[in-house]
Short mmCIF file of C-alpha atoms in Angstrom, two decimals:
data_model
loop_
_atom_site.label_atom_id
_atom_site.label_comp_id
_atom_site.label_asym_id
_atom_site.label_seq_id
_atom_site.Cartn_x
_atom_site.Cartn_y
_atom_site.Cartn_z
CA UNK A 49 0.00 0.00 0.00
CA UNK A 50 1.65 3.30 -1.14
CA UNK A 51 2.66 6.08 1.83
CA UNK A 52 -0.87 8.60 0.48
CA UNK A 53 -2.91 5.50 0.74
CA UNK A 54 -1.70 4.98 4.28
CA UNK A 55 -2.20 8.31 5.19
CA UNK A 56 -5.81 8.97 3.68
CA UNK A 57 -7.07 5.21 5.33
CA UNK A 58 -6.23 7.10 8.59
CA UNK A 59 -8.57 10.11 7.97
CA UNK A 60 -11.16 9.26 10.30
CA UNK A 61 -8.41 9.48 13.36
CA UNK A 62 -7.02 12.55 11.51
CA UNK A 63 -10.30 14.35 11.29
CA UNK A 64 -11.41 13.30 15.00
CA UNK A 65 -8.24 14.95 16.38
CA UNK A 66 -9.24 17.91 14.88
CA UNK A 67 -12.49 17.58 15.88
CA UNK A 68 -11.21 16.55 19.93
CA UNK A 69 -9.08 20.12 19.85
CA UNK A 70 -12.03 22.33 17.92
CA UNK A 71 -14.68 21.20 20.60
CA UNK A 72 -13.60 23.12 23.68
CA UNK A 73 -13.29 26.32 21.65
CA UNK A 74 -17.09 25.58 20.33
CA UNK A 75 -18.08 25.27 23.85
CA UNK A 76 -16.04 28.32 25.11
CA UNK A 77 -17.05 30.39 22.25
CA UNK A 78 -20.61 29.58 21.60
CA UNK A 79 -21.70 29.64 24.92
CA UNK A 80 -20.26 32.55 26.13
CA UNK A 81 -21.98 34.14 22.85
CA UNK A 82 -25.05 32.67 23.30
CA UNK A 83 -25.19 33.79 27.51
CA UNK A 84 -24.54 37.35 25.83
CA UNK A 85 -27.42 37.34 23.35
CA UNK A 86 -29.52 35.89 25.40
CA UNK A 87 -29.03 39.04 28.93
CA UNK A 88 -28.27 41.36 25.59
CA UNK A 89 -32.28 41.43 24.59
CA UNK A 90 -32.15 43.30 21.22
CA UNK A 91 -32.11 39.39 19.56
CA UNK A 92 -28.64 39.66 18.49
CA UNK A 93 -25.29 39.65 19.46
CA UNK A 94 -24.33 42.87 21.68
CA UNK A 95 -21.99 45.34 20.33
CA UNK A 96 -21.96 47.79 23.24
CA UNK A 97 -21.14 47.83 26.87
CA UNK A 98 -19.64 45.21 28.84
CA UNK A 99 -21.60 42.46 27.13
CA UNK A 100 -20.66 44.00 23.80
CA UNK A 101 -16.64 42.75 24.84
CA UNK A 102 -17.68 39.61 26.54
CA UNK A 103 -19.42 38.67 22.91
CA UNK A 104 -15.80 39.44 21.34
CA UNK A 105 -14.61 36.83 23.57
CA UNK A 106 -17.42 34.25 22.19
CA UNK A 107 -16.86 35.66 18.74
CA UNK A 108 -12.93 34.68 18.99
CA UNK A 109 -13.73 31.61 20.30
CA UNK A 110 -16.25 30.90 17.48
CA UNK A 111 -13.67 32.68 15.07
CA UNK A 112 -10.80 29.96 15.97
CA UNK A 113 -13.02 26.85 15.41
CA UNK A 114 -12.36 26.17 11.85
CA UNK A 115 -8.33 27.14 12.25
CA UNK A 116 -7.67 24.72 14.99
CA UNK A 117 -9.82 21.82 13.01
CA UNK A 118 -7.37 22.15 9.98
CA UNK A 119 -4.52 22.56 12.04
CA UNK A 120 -5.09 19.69 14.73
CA UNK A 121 -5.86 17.97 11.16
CA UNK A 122 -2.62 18.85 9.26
CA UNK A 123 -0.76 17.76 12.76
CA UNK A 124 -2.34 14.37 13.36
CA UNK A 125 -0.99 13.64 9.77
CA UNK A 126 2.15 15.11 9.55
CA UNK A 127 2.91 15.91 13.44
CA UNK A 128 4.73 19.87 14.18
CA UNK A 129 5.33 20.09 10.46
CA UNK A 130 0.98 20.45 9.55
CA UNK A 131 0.28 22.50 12.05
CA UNK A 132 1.32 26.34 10.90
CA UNK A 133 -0.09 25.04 7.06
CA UNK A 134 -3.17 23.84 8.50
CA UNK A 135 -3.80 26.65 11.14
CA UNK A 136 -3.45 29.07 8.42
CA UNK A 137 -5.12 27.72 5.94
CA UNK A 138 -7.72 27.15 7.94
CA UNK A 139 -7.66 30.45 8.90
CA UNK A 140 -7.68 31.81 4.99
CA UNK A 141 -10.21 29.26 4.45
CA UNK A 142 -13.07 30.99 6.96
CA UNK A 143 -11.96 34.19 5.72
CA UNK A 144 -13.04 33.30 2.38
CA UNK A 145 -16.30 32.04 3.43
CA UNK A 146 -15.48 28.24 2.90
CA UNK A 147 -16.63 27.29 6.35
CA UNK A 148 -15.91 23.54 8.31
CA UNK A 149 -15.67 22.08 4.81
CA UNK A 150 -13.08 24.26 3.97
CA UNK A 151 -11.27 23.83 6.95
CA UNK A 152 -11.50 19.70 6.09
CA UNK A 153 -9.49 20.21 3.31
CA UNK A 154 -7.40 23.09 3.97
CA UNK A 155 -6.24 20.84 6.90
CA UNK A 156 -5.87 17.24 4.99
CA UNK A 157 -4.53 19.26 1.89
CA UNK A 158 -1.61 20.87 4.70
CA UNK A 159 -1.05 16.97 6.30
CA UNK A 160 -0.22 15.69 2.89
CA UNK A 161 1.93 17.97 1.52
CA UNK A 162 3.87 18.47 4.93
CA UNK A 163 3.82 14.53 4.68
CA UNK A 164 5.73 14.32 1.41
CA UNK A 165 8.02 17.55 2.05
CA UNK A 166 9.05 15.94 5.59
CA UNK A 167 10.65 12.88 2.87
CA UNK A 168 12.94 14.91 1.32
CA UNK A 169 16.51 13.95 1.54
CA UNK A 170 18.85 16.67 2.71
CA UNK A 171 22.09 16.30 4.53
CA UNK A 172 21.67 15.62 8.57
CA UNK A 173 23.03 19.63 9.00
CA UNK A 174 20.44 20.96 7.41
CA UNK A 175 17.39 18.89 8.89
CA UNK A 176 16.74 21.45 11.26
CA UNK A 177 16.17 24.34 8.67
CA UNK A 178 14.13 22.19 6.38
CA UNK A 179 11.70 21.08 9.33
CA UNK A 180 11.61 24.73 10.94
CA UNK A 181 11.84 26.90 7.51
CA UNK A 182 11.67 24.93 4.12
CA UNK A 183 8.85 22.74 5.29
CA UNK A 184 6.42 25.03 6.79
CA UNK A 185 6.60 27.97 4.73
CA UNK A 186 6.37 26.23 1.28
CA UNK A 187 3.72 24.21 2.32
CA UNK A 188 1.49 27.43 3.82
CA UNK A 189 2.35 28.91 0.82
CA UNK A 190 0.81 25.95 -1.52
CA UNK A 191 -2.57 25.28 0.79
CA UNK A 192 -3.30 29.30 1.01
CA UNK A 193 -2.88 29.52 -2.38
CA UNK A 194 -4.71 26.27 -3.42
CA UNK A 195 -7.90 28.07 -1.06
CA UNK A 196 -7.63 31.71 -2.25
CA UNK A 197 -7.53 31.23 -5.83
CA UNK A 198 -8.50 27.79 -6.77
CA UNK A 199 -11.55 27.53 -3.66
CA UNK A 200 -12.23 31.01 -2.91
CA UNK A 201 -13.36 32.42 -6.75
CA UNK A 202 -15.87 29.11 -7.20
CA UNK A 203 -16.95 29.85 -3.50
CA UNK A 204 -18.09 33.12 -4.46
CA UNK A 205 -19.61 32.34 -7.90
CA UNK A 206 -21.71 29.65 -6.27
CA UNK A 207 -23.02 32.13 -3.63
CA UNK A 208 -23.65 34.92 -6.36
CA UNK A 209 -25.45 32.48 -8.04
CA UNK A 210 -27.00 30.97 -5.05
CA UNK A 211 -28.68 34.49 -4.09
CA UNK A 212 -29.62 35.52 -7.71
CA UNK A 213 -31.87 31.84 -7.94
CA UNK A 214 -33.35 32.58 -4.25
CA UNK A 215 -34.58 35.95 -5.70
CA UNK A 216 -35.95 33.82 -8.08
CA UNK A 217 -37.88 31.90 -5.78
CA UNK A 218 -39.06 34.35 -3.47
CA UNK A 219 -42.85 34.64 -5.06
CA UNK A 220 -43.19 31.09 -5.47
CA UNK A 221 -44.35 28.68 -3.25
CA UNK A 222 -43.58 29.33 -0.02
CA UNK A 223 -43.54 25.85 0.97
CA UNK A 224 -40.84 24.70 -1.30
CA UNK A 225 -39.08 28.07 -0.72
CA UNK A 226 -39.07 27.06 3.41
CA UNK A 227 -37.94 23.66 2.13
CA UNK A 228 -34.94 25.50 0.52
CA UNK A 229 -33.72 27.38 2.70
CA UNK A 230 -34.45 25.69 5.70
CA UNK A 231 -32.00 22.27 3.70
CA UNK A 232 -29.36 25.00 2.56
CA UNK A 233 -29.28 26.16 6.15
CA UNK A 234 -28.58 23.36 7.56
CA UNK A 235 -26.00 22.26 4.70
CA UNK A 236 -22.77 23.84 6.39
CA UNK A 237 -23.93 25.53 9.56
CA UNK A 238 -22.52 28.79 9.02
CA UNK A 239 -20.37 28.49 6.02
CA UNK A 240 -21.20 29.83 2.48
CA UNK A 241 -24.15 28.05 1.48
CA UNK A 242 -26.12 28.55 4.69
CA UNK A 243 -24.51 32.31 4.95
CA UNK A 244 -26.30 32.63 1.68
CA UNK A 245 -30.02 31.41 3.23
CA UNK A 246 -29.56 33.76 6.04
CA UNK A 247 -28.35 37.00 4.14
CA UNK A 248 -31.30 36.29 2.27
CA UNK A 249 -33.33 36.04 4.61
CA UNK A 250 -32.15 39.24 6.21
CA UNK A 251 -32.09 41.54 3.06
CA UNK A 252 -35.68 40.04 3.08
CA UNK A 253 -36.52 41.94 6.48
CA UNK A 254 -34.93 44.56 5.43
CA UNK A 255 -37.26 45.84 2.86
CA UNK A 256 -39.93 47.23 4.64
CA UNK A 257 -43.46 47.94 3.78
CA UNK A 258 -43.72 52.01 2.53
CA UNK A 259 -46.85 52.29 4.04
CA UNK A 260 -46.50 50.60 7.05
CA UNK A 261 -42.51 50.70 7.87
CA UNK A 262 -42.55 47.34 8.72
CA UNK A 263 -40.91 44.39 6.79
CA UNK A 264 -44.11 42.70 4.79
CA UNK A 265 -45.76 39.45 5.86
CA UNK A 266 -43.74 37.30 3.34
CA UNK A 267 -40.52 39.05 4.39
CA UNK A 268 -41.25 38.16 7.94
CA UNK A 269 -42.04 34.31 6.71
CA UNK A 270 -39.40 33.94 4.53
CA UNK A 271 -36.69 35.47 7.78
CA UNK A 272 -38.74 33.00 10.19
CA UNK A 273 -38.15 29.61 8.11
CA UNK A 274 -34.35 31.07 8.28
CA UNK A 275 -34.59 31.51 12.29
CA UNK A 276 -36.02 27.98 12.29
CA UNK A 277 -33.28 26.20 10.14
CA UNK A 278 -30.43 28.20 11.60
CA UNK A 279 -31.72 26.60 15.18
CA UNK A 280 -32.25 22.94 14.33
CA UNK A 281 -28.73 21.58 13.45
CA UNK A 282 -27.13 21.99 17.04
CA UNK A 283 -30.55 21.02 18.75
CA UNK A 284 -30.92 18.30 17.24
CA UNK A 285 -27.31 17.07 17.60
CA UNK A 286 -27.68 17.78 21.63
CA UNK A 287 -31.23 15.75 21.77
CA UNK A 288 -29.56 13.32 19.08
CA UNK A 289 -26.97 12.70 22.20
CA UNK A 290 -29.40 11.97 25.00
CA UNK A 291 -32.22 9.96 22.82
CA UNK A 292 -29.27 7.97 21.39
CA UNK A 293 -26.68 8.41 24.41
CA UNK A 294 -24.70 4.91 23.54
CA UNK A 295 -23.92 5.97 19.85
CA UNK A 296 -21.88 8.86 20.92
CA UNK A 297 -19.02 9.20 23.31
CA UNK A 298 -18.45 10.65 26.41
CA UNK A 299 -17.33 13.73 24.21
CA UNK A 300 -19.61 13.92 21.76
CA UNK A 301 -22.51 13.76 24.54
CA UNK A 302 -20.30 16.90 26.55
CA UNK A 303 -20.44 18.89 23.24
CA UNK A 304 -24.34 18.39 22.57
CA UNK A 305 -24.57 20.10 26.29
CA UNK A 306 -22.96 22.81 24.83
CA UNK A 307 -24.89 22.44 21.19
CA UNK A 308 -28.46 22.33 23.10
CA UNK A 309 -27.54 26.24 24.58
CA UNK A 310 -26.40 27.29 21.43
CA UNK A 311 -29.09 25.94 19.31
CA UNK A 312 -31.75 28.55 21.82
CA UNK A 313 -30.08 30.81 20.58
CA UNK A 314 -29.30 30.00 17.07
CA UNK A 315 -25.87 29.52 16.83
CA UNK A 316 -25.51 27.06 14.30
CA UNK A 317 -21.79 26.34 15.13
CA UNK A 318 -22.76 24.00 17.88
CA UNK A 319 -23.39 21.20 15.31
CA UNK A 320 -19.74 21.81 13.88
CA UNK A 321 -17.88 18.87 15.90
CA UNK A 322 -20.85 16.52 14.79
CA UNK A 323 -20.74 17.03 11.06
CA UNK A 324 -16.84 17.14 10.74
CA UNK A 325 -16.73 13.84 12.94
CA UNK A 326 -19.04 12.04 10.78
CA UNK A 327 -20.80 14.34 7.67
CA UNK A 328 -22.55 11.59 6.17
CA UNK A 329 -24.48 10.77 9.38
CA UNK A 330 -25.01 14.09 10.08
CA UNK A 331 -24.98 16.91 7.44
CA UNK A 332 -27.89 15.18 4.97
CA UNK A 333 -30.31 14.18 7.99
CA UNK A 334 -29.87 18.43 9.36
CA UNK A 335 -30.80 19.09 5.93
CA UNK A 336 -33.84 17.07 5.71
CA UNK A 337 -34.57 18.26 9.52
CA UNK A 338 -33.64 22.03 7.95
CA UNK A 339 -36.01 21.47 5.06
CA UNK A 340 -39.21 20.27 7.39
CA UNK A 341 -38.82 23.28 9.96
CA UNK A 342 -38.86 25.38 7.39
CA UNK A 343 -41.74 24.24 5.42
CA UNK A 344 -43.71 24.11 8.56
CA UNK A 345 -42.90 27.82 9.59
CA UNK A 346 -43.61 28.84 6.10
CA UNK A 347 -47.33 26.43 5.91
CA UNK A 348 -48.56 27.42 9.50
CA UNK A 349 -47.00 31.37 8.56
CA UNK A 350 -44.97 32.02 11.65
CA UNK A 351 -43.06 35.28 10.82
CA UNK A 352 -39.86 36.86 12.28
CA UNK A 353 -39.37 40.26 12.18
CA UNK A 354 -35.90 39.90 13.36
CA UNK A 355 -32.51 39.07 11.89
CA UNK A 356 -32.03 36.53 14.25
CA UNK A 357 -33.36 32.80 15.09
CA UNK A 358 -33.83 30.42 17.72
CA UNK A 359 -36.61 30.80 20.64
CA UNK A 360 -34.71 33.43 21.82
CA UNK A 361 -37.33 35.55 19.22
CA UNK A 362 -40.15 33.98 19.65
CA UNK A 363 -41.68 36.50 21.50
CA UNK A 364 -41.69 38.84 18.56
CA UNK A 365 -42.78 36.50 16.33
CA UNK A 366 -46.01 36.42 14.87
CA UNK A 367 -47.62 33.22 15.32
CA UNK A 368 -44.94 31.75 17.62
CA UNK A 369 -46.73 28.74 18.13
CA UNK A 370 -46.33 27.97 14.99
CA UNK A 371 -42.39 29.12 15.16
CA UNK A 372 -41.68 26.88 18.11
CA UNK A 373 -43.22 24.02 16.87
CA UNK A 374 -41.29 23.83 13.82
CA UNK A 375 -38.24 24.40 15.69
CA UNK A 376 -39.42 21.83 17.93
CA UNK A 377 -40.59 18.97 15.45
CA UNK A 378 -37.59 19.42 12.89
CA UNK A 379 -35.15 19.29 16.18
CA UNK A 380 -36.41 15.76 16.85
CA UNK A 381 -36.56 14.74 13.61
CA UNK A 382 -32.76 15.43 13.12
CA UNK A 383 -32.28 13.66 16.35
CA UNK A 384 -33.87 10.70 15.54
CA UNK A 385 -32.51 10.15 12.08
CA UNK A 386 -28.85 11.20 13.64
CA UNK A 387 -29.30 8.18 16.24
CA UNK A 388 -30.47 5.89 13.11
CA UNK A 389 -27.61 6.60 11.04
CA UNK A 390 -25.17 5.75 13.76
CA UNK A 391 -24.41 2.44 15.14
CA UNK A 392 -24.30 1.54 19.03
CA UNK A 393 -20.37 2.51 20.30
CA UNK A 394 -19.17 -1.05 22.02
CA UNK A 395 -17.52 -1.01 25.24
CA UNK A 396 -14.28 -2.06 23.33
CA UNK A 397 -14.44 1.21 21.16
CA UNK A 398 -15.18 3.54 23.98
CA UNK A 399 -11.79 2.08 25.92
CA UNK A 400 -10.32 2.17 22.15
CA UNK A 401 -11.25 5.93 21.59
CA UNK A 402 -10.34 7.02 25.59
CA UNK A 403 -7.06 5.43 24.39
CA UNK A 404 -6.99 7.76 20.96
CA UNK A 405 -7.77 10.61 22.87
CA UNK A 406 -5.00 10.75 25.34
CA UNK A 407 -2.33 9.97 22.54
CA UNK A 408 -4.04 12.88 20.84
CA UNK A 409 -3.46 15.06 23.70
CA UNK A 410 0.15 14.03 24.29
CA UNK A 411 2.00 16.53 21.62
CA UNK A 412 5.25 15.13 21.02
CA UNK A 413 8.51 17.20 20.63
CA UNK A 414 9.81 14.95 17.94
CA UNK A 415 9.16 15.71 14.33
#
């Protein structure tokens, strides 16, 4: 079996390091920002006073998720080498809009090529300068531009193009449009695609009514089957890990703690460390979770008024009834397809994976 498909049969364990160091800054960050929008009562995050700093400090933590996924990535593959590459091409990566998926391959793209540079055969003296300089900056310099000019144009053609068909759809049927936006929401919680639902949704509310001064009934429809969507991925991860509480581990069910809070709230981060651990059990059962809470809020004509989500609104909502319950029903029906998808974790595996974590922890000095 050649060295690359060594490396790649190893992804799982590469991606689940990443995922082991990203979840403490999910529950640091999100949180913290969810406690301030929550006291903060405007429905969105603070930007003055002292809970206008505190929500940097959430923001930050937030901010650093997708960096320290492609780094911790880049180093389970590749050890001190991967780790500058991957931290900073994860970092160019959610400046560019590319999200957790970016971050995936900014980090696996970093492990492999800090892999293959690491074999290079130089003389013993000049090890050092090849693991220290050589190594790290031609391999930041390859992944950053690999994501700014190969990921990041495409990126922004698909959400141009993404926005211009949403206008599109926007005096259709507002059932299918619910469906749409509530799936594309829950696609990449928070990166481009569901940016693109929820700017949408928001330019939406912002055109108000001329006679009244207040964003029009469909406006307020189309922004509530947004809130909805943007809520159900971390909800339904955190209910996912106490319907379903031996198919996750000890981790995973910490995290959905942290993912239930957030999801109030509608931070959609929360169901980050699920969908990078395992996207095919996760992302396309959110979507078809997304997709019902949206065309329920859209049939039963909940409306937001807000540019925000979660129950945290519901309040201001008109018809909140309605709102909840399709927060509510496409929440559990996330959950339960999440715990279908997955299989029971034996007792073996869970000593297996304690044992995976604390090697993961244990950063060597050696290259």
């Amino acid at each position: 079996m050649s060295d690359l498909a060594m490396l790649l049969k190893g992804t799982k364990k590469h991606v689940m390091t990443g995922v082991s160091y990203m979840i403490p800054f999910a529950v640091a960050g999100g949180v913290t920002l969810a406690v301030c929008v929550a006291l903060g009562g405007t429905n969105s995050v603070p930007t003055e006073g002292a809970l206008g700093l505190i929500a940097q400090i959430g923001s930050a933590g937030l901010g650093l998720m997708v960096p320290v996924l492609s780094g911790y990535i880049a180093y389970s593959m590749a050890d001190r080498a991967g780790i500058a590459p991957g931290f900073i091409g994860g970092y160019i990566a959610n400046s560019i809009g590319a999200g957790f998926l970016g971050g995936l391959f900014s980090g696996l793209l970093a492990g492999i090529l800090a892999f293959y540079l690491k074999k290079i055969k130089v003389p013993k003296s000049m090890s050092s300068v090849v693991s220290i300089f050589i190594v790290p900056l031609v391999d930041t310099l390859a992944v950053c531009c690999v994501m700014l000019f190969l990921v990041g144009q495409p990126i922004a053609a698909i959400m141009s193009a993404l926005t211009n068909w949403l206008n599109t759809m926007s005096t259709g049927n507002a059932v299918i449009l619910g469906i749409i936006l509530g799936a594309m929401d829950c696609t990449d919680m928070g990166g481009p695609i569901g940016k693109v639902a929820y700017t949408f949704g928001v330019s939406m509310v912002g055109t108000v009514d001329a006679a009244t001064g207040l964003p029009s009934t469909q406006a307020m429809q189309v922004m509530a089957a947004v809130g909805v969507s943007c809520a159900i991925p971390p909800l339904a991860c955190g209910i996912s890990t106490l319907m379903f509480r031996n198919r996750y581990s000890s981790e995973q069910r910490e995290a959905g703690k942290a993912a239930l809070v957030m999801g109030c709230v509608s931070i959609s981060e929360g169901a980050i460390p699920f969908a990078a651990e395992s996207p095919l059990r996760t992302i396309p059962q959110l979507m078809i979770a997304g997709g019902l809470g949206g065309a329920i809020s859209m049939l039963l004509g909940a409306g937001d008024p807000a540019p925000w989500g979660g129950f945290i609104v519901a309040p201001i909502t008109t018809n909140p009834l309605a709102y909840c319950l399709a927060i509510v029903v496409g929440s559990f029906v996330g959950a339960i397809l999440m715990g279908i998808a997955r299989k029971p974790i034996t007792e073996d595996q869970s000593i297996e994976e304690s044992a995976d974590d604390d090697q993961i922890l244990e950063l060597s000095i050696e290259m």
